[in-house]
Coordinates of C-alpha atoms and ligand atoms in Angstrom, one line a residue:
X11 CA 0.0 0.0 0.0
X12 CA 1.4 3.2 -0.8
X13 CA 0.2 7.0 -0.8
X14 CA 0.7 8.7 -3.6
X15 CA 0.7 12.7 -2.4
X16 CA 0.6 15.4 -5.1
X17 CA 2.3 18.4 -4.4
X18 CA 4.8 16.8 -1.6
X19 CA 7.5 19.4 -2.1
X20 CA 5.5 22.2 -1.1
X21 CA 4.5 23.9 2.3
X22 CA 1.4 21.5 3.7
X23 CA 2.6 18.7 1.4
X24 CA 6.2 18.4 2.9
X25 CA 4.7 18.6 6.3
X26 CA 2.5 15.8 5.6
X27 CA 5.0 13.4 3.8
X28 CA 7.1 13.6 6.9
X29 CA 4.2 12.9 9.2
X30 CA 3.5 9.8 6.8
X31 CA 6.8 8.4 6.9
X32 CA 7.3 8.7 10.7
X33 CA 4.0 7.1 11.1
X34 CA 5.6 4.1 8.7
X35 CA 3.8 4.5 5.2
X36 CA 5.4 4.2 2.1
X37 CA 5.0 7.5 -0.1
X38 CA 5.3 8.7 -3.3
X39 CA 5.4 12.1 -4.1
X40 CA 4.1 14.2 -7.8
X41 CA 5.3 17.7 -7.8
X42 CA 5.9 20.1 -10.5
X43 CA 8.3 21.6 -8.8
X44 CA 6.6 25.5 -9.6
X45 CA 6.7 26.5 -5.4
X46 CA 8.0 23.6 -3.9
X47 CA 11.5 22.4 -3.3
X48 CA 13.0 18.7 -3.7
X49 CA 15.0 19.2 -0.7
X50 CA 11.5 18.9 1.2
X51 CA 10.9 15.5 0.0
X52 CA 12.7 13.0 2.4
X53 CA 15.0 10.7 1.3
X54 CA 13.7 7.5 0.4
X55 CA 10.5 8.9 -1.3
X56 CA 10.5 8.7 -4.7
X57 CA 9.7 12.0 -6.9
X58 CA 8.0 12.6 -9.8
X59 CA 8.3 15.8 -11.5
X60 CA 5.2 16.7 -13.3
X61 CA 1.7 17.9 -12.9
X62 CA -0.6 16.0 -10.8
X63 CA -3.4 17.0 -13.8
X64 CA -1.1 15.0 -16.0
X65 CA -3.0 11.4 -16.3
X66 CA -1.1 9.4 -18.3
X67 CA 1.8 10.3 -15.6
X68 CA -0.4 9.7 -12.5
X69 CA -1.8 6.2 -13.8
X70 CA 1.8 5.0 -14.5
X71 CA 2.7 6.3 -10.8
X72 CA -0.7 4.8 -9.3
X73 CA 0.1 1.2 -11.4
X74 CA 3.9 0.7 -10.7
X75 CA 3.8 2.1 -6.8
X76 CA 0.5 0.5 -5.9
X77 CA -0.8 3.4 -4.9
X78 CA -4.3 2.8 -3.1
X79 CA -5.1 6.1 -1.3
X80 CA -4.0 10.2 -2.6
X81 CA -3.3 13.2 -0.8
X82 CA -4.0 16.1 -3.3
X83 CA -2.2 19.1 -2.5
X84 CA -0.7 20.3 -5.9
X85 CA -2.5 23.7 -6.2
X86 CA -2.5 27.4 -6.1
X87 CA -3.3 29.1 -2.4
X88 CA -3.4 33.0 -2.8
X89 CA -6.7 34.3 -2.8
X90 CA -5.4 38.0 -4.1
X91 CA -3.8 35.8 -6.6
X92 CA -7.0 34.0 -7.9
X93 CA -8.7 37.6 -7.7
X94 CA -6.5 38.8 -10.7
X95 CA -5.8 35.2 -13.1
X96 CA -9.3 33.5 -12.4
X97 CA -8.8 30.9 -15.2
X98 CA -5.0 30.5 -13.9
X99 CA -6.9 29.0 -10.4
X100 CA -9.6 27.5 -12.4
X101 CA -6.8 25.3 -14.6
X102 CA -4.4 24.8 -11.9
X103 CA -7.2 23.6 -9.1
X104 CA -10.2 22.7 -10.3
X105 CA -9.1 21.3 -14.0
X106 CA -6.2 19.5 -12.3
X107 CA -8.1 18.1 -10.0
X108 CA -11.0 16.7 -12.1
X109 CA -7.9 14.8 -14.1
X110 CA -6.2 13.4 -11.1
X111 CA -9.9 12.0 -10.1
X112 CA -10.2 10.5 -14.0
X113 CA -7.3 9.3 -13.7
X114 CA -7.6 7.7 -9.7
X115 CA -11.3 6.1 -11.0
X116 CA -9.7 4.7 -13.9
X117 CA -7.3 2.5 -11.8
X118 CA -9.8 2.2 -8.7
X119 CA -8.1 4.1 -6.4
X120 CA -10.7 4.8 -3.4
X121 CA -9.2 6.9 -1.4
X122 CA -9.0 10.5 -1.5
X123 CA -7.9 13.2 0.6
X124 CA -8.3 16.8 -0.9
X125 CA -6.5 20.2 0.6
X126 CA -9.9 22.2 0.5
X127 CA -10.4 25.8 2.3
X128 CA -12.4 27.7 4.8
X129 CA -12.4 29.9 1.9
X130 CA -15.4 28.3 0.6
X131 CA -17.8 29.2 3.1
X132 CA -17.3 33.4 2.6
X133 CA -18.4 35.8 4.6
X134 CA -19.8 33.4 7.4
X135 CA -23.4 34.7 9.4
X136 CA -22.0 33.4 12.0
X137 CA -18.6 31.9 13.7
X138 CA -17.5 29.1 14.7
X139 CA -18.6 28.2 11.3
X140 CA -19.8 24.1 11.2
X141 CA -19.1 22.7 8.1
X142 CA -23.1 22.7 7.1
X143 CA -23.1 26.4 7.0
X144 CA -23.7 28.2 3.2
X145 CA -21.1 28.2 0.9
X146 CA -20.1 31.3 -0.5
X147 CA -16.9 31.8 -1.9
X148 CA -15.5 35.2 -2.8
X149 CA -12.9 34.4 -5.3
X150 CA -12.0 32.3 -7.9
X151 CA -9.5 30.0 -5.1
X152 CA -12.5 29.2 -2.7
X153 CA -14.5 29.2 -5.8
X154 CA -12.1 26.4 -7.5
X155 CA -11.6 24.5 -4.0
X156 CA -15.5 24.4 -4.0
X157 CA -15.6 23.0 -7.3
X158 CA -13.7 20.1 -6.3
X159 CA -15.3 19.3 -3.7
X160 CA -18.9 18.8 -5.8
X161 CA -16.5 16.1 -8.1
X162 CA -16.0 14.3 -4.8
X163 CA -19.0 14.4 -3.7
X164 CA -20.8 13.0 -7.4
X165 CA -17.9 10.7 -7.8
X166 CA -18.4 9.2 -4.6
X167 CA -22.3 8.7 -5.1
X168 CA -21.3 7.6 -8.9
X169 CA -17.9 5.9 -8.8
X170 CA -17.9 4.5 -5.5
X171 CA -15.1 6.8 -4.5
X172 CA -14.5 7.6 -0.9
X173 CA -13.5 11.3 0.7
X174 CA -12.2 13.4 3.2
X175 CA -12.1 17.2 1.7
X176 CA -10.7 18.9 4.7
X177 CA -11.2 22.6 5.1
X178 CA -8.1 24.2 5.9
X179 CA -8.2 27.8 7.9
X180 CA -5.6 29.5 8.6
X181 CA -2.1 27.4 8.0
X182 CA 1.1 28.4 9.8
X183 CA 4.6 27.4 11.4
X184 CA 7.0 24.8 10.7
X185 CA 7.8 21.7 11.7
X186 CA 8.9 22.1 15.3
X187 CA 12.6 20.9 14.6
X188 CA 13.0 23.1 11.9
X189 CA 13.9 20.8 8.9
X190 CA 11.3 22.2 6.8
X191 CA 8.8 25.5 6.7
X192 CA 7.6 28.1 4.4
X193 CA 10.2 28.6 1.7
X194 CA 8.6 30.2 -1.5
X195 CA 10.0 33.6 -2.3
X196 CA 6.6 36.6 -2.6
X197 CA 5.4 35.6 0.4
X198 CA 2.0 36.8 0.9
X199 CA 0.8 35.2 4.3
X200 CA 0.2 37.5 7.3
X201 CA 2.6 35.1 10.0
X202 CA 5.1 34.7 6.7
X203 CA 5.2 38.5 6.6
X204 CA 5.8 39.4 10.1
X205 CA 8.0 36.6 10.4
X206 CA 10.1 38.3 7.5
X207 CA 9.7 41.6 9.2
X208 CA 11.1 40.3 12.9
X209 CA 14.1 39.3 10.8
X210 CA 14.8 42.8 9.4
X211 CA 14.0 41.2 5.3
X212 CA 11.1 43.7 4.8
X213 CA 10.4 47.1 6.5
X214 CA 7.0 46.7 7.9
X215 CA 3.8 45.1 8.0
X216 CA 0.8 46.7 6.3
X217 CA -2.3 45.6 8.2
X218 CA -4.8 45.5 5.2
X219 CA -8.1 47.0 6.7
X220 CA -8.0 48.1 10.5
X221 CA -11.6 49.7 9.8
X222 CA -13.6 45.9 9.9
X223 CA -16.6 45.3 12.4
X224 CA -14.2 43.6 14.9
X225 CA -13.0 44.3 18.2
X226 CA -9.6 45.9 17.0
X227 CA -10.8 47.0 13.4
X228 CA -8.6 44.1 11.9
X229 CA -9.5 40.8 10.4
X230 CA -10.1 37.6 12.4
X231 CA -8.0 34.4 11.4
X232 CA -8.1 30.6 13.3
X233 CA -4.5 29.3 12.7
X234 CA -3.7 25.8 12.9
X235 CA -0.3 24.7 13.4
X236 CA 1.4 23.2 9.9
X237 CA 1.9 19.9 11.6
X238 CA -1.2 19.7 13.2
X239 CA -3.0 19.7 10.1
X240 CA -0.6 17.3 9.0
X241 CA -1.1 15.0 11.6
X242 CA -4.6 15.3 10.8
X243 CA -3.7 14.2 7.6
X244 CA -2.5 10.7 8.2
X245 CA -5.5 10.7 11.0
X246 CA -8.1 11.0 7.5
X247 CA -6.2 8.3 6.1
X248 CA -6.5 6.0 8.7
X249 CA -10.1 7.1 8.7
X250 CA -10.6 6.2 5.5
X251 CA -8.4 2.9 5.0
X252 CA -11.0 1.5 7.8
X253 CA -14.0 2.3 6.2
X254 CA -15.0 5.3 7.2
X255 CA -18.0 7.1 4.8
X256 CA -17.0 10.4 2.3
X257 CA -17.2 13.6 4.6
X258 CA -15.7 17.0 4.7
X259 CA -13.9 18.5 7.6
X260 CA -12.9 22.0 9.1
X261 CA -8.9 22.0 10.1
X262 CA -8.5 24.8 12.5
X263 CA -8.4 24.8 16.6
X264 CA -11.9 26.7 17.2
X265 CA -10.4 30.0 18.2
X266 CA -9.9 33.4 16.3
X267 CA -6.8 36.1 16.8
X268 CA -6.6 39.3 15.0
X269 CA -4.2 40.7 12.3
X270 CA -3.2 43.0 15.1
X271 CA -2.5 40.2 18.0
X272 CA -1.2 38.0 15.1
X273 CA 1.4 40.5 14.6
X274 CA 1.9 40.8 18.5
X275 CA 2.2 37.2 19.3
X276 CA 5.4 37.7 16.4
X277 CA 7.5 40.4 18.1
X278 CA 7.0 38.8 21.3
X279 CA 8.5 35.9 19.9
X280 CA 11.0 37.5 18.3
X281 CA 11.8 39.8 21.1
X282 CA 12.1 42.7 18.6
X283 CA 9.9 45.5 17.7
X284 CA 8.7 46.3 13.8
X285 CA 6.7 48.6 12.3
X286 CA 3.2 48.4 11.3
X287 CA 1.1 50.4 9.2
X288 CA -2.3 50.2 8.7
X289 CA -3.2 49.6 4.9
X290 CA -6.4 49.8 3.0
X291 CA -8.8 46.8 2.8
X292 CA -7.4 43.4 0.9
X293 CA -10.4 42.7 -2.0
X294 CA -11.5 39.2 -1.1
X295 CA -10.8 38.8 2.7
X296 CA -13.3 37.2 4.5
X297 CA -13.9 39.4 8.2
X298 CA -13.9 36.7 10.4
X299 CA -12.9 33.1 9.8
X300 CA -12.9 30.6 12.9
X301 CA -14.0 26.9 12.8
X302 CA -16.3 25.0 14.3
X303 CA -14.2 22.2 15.4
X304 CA -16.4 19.7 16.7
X305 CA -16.8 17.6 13.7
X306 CA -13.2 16.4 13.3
X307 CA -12.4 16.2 16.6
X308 CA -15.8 13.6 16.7
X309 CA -14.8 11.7 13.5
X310 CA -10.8 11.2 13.4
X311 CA -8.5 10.6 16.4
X312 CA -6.4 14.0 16.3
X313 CA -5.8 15.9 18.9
X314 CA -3.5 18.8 17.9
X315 CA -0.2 19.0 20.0
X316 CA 0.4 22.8 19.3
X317 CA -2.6 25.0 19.7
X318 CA -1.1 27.9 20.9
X319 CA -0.5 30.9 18.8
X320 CA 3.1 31.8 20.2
X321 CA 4.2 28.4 19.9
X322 CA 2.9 28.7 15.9
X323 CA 4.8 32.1 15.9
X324 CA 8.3 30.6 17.3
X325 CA 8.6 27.8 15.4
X326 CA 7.5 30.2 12.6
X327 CA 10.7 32.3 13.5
X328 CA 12.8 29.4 14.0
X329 CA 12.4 28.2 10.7
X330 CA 12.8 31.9 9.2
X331 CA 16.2 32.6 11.3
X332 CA 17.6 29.2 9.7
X333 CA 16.2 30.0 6.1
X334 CA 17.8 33.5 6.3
X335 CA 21.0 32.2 7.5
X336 CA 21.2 29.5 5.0
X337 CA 20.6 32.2 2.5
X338 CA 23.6 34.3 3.9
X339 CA 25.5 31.6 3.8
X340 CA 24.9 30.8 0.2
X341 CA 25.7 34.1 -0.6
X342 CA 29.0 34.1 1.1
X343 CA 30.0 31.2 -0.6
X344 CA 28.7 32.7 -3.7
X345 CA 31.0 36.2 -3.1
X346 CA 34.3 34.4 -1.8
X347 CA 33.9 31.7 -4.5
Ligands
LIG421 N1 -2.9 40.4 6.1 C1 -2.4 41.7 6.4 N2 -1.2 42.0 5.9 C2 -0.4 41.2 5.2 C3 -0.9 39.9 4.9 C4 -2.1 39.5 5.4 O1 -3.1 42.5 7.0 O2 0.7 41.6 4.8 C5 -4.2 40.0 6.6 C6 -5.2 39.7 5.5 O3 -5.8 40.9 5.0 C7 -6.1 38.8 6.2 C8 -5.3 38.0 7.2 O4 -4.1 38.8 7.3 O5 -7.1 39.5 6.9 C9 -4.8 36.7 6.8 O6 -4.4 36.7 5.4 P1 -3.5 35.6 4.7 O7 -3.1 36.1 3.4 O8 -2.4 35.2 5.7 O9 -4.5 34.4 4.7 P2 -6.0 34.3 4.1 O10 -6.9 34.4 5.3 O11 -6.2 35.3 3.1 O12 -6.0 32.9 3.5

């Protein structure tokens, strides 16, 4: 049995590879290689370079590694992104991901877990938002995660396929020993960005819209630690390997921090100060965005290990400080060579 993960080599995908592994699977990662790094793949697990939309390449990978269960990460994630290069999303999520599912019926693979988004629900009426509430998406990214999630759900009534789509919120940190984090250059994550800022790379934080209905003005995110969610991950799988039915699952801890306290929890971290500036509203950004965790903590056996926003912000620094020095490194090498 192995578990064929697309997009391995990138942020979540890495993360979840390594969880696999230590918890004794065999993998096998697809990866175009566009934001995630081969260094990220662990030794032993066999890459394929190419596009998880690319069916001829995923049947040969599903045949010759016996794959019987797929992680589908391989995707684009920035919702000011999507906003500008609609089709772009549309191709790389939802087109990708209706060929990976072609190609995972055609050689009866059952098992399918799918990197979905608390983007699809919108503006919420309410939060913590349960995974029945409306969805709504405001831009082509929640739009395209949706999309795939309504191919699981008629493949699974048609095809026999079985599902967990897990709703991701708010995704930050590293793993807690530092081998691997957020690496891709243009960083537009809030924690990425002050993370960048506490190590003196950028200037300052812009706060995009301190004028919101919220206590402090500023939007309102549930972060989930990166190897949390990855743990929840090989939690699905198990979930699914012993029978369980197709369902869909929010991925956050149940509790919502500011921009504003976000940015604090960094420079306490970091023990250095930063500046801020407040910054005009972000087109697409949901107000407030905290899950309703009840459902996954009833259906899988996760319990997360670091729900804590500082300890998301350190190891979020750690990873940065040992990024940036690599990077000096590299350069010093490149000037005295
Ligand atoms: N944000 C911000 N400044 C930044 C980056 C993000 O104020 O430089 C805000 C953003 O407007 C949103 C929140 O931080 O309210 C989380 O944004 P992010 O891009 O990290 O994730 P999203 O919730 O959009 O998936």
């Amino acid at each position: 049995m192995t578990v064929l993960v697309t997009g391995g080599a990138g942020y979540i995908g890495s993360h979840t590879v390594l969880a696999l592994v230590e918890a004794g699977e065999r993998v096998v990662v697809i990866d175009n290689l566009s934001t995630g790094f081969s260094s990220f793949v662990p030794e032993g697990v066999p890459l394929f370079i190419g596009d998880a939309g690319d069916e001829n390449l995923v049947e040969g990978v599903i045949a010759s590694q016996r794959v019987d269960a797929i992680i589908h990460f391989a995707g684009s994630v920035i919702v000011s992104e999507s906003m500008r290069d609609p089709l772009g999303y549309y191709r790389n999520n939802t087109m990708t991901s209706r060929s990976l599912l072609n190609a995972a019926v055609t050689r009866h693979v059952r098992n399918i877990i799918f990197s979905s988004t608390a983007a699809v629900y919108g503006n919420p009426d309410r939060t913590p938002v349960p995974e029945e509430a409306p969805t709504r998406p405001l831009s082509p990214y929640g739009c395209s995660k949706l999309m795939t999630e309504i191919m699981l759900h008629d493949s699974a009534a048609a095809y026999g396929l079985n599902y967990v789509a897990l709703r991701y919120f708010n995704v930050a940190g590293a793993d807690p020993l530092a081998r691997i984090g957020l690496a891709t250059a243009g960083a537009t994550h809030l924690l990425k960005i002050a993370v960048e800022a506490a190590t003196g790379q950028r200037a300052r934080v812009d706060v995009f819209g301190t004028d919101y209905a919220t206590p402090d003005g500023s939007c309102i995110r549930d972060f989930i630690h990166v190897a949390d969610l990855a743990q929840a991950h090989v939690a699905a799988l198990r979930y699914l390997r012993q029978g369980g039915s197709p369902t869909t699952l929010n991925c956050g801890y149940g509790r919502g921090y500011s921009v504003l306290e976000t940015i604090d929890a960094v420079r306490r971290v970091a023990g250095r100060n930063f500046a801020v500036a407040s910054a005009a509203r972000r087109p697409g950004d949901i107000v407030a965005m905290v899950a309703d965790t009840s459902r996954i903590r009833r259906t899988l056996d996760w319990t997360p290990r670091y729900d804590d926003l500082d300890t998301i912000a350190g190891h979020a620094m750690a990873w940065e400080r040992k990024l940036l020095a690599q990077r000096q490194g590299f350069e010093l090498e490149a000037i005295s060579a």
